[in-house]
PDB file of C-alpha atoms in Angstrom:
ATOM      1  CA  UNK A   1     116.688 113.411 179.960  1.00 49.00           C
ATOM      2  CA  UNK A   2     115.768 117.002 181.426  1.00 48.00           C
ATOM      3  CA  UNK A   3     112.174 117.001 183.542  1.00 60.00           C
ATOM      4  CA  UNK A   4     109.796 117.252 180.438  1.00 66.00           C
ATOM      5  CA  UNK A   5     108.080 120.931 179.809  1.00 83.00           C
ATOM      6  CA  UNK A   6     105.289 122.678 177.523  1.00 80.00           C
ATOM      7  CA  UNK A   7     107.353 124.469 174.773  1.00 86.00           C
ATOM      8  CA  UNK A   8     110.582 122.280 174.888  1.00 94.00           C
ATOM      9  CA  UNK A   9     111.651 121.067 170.983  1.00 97.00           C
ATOM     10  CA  UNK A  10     112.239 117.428 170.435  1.00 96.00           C
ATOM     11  CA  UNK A  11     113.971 115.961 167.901  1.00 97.00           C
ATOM     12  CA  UNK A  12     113.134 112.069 167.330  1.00 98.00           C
ATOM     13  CA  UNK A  13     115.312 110.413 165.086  1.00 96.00           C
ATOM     14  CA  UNK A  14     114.652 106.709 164.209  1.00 98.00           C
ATOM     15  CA  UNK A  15     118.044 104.943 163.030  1.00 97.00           C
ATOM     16  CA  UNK A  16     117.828 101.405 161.388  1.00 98.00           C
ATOM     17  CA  UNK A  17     121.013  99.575 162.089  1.00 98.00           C
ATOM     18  CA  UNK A  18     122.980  97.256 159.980  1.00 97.00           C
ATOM     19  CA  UNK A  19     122.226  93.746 161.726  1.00 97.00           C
ATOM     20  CA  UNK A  20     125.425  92.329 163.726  1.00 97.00           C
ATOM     21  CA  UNK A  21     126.523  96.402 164.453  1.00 97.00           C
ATOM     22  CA  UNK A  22     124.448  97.377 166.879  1.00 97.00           C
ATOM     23  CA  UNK A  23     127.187  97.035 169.414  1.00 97.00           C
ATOM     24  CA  UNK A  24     129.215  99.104 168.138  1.00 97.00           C
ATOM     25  CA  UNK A  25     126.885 101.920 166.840  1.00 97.00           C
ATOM     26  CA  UNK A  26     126.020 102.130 170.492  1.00 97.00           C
ATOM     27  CA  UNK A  27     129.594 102.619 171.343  1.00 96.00           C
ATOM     28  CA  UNK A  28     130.202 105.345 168.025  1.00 94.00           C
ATOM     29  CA  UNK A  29     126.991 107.095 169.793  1.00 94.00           C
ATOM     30  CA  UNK A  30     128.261 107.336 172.900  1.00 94.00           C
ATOM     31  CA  UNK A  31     131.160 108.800 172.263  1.00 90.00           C
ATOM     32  CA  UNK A  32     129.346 111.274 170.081  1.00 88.00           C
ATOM     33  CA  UNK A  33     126.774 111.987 172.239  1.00 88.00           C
ATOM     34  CA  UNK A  34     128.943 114.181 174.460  1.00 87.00           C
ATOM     35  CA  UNK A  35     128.506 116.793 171.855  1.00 86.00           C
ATOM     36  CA  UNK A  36     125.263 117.086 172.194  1.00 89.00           C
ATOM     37  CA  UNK A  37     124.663 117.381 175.772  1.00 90.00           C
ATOM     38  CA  UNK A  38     127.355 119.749 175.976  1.00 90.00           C
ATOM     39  CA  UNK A  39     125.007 122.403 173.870  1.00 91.00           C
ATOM     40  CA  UNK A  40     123.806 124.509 176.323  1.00 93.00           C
ATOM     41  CA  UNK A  41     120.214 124.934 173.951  1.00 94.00           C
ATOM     42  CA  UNK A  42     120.349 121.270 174.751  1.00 94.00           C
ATOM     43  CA  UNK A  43     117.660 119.895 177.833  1.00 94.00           C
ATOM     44  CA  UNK A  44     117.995 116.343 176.921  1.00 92.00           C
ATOM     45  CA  UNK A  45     119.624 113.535 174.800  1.00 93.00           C
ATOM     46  CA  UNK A  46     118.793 109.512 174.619  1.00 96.00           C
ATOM     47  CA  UNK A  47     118.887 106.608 172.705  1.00 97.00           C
ATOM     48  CA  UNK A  48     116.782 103.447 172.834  1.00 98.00           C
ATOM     49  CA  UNK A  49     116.520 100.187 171.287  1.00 98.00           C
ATOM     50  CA  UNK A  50     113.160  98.856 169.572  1.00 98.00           C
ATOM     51  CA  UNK A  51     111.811  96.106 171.615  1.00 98.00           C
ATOM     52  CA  UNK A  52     109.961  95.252 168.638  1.00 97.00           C
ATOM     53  CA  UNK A  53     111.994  95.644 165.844  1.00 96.00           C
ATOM     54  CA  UNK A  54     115.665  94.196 164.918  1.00 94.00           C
ATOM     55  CA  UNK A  55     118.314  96.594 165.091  1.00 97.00           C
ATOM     56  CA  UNK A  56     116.112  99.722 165.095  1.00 98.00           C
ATOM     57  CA  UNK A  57     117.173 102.632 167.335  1.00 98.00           C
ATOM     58  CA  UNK A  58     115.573 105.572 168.828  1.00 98.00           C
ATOM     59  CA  UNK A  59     117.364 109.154 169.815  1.00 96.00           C
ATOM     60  CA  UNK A  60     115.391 111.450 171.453  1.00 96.00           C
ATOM     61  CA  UNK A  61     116.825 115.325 172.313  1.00 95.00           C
ATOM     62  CA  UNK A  62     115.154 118.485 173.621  1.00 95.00           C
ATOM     63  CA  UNK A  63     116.182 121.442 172.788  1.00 96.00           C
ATOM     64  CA  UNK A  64     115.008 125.073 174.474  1.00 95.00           C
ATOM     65  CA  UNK A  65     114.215 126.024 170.730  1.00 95.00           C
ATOM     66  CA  UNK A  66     114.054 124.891 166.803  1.00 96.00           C
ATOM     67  CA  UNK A  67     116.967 127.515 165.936  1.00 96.00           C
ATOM     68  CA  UNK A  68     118.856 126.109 168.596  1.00 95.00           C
ATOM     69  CA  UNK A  69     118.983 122.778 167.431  1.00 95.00           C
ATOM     70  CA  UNK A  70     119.100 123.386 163.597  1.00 95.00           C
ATOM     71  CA  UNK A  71     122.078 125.764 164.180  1.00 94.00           C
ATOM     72  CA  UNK A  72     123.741 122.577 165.862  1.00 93.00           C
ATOM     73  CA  UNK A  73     122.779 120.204 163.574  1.00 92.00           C
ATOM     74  CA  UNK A  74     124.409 121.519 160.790  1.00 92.00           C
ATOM     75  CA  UNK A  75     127.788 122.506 162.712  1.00 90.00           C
ATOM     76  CA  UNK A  76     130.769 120.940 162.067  1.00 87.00           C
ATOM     77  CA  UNK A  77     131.109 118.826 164.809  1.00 81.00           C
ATOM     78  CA  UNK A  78     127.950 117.354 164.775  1.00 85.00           C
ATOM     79  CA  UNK A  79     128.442 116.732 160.655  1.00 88.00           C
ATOM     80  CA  UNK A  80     131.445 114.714 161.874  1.00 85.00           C
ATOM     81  CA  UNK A  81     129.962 112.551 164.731  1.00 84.00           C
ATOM     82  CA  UNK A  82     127.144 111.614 161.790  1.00 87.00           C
ATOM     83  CA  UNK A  83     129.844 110.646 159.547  1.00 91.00           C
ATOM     84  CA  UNK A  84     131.128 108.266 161.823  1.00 90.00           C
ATOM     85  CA  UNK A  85     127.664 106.440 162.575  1.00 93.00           C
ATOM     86  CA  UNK A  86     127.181 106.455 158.531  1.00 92.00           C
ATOM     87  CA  UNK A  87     128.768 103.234 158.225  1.00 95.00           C
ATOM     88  CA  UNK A  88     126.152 101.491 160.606  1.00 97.00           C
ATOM     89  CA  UNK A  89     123.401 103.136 158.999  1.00 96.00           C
ATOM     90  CA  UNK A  90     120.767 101.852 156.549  1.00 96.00           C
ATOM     91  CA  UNK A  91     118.393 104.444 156.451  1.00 93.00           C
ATOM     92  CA  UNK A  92     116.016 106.320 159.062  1.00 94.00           C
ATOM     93  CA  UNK A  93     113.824 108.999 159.875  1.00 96.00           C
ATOM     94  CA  UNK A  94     114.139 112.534 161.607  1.00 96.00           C
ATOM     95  CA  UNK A  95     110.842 114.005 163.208  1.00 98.00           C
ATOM     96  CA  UNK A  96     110.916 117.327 164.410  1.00 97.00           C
ATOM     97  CA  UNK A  97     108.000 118.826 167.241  1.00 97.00           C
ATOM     98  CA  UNK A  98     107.250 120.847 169.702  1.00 95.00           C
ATOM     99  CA  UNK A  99     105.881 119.616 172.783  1.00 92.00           C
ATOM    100  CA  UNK A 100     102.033 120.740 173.515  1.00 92.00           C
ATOM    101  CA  UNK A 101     100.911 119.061 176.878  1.00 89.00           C
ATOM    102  CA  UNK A 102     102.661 116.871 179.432  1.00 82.00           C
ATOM    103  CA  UNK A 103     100.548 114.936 181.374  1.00 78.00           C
TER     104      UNK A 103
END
């Protein structure tokens, strides 16, 4: 992930997993992720597993502004790459912020 600034927008989506395919919605991210990171609005892209909760996920992206990012998100490509992690899916939550101070 890019060297955190004042003014960057983050996206942080929280992904709960169906339990026994986590493995391979790593691997269906992956692949996707490629997309992302070749936006040039995008600073940033991640994912991370809960280390307290089973088969929760968190993906983290920066983006140089909101327009940016919502322009992406509802592209065809990216509609495509959420397709395919659909079938891992049971539910989640998208948070969207700017960032105020980094310490």
């Amino acid at each position: 992930m890019a060297k955190e600034r004042v003014g960057v927008f983050r996206v942080l989506l929280t992904v709960q997993v169906k339990p026994g395919l986590e493995a391979e919605f790593e691997k269906v991210w992956a692949e996707g992720s490629k997309e992302v990171t070749a936006q040039s609005a995008n600073l940033g892209h991640s994912l991370a597993r809960s280390a307290r909760e089973e088969s929760v996920y968190y993906v983290v992206s920066d983006w140089t502004d909101k327009d940016s990012f919502l322009a992406f998100e509802s592209g065809a490509e990216h509609v495509a790459h959420r397709e395919k992690l659909h079938p891992y899916r049971t539910g989640g939550a998208l948070a969207m912020m700017h960032l105020v101070e980094v310490a």
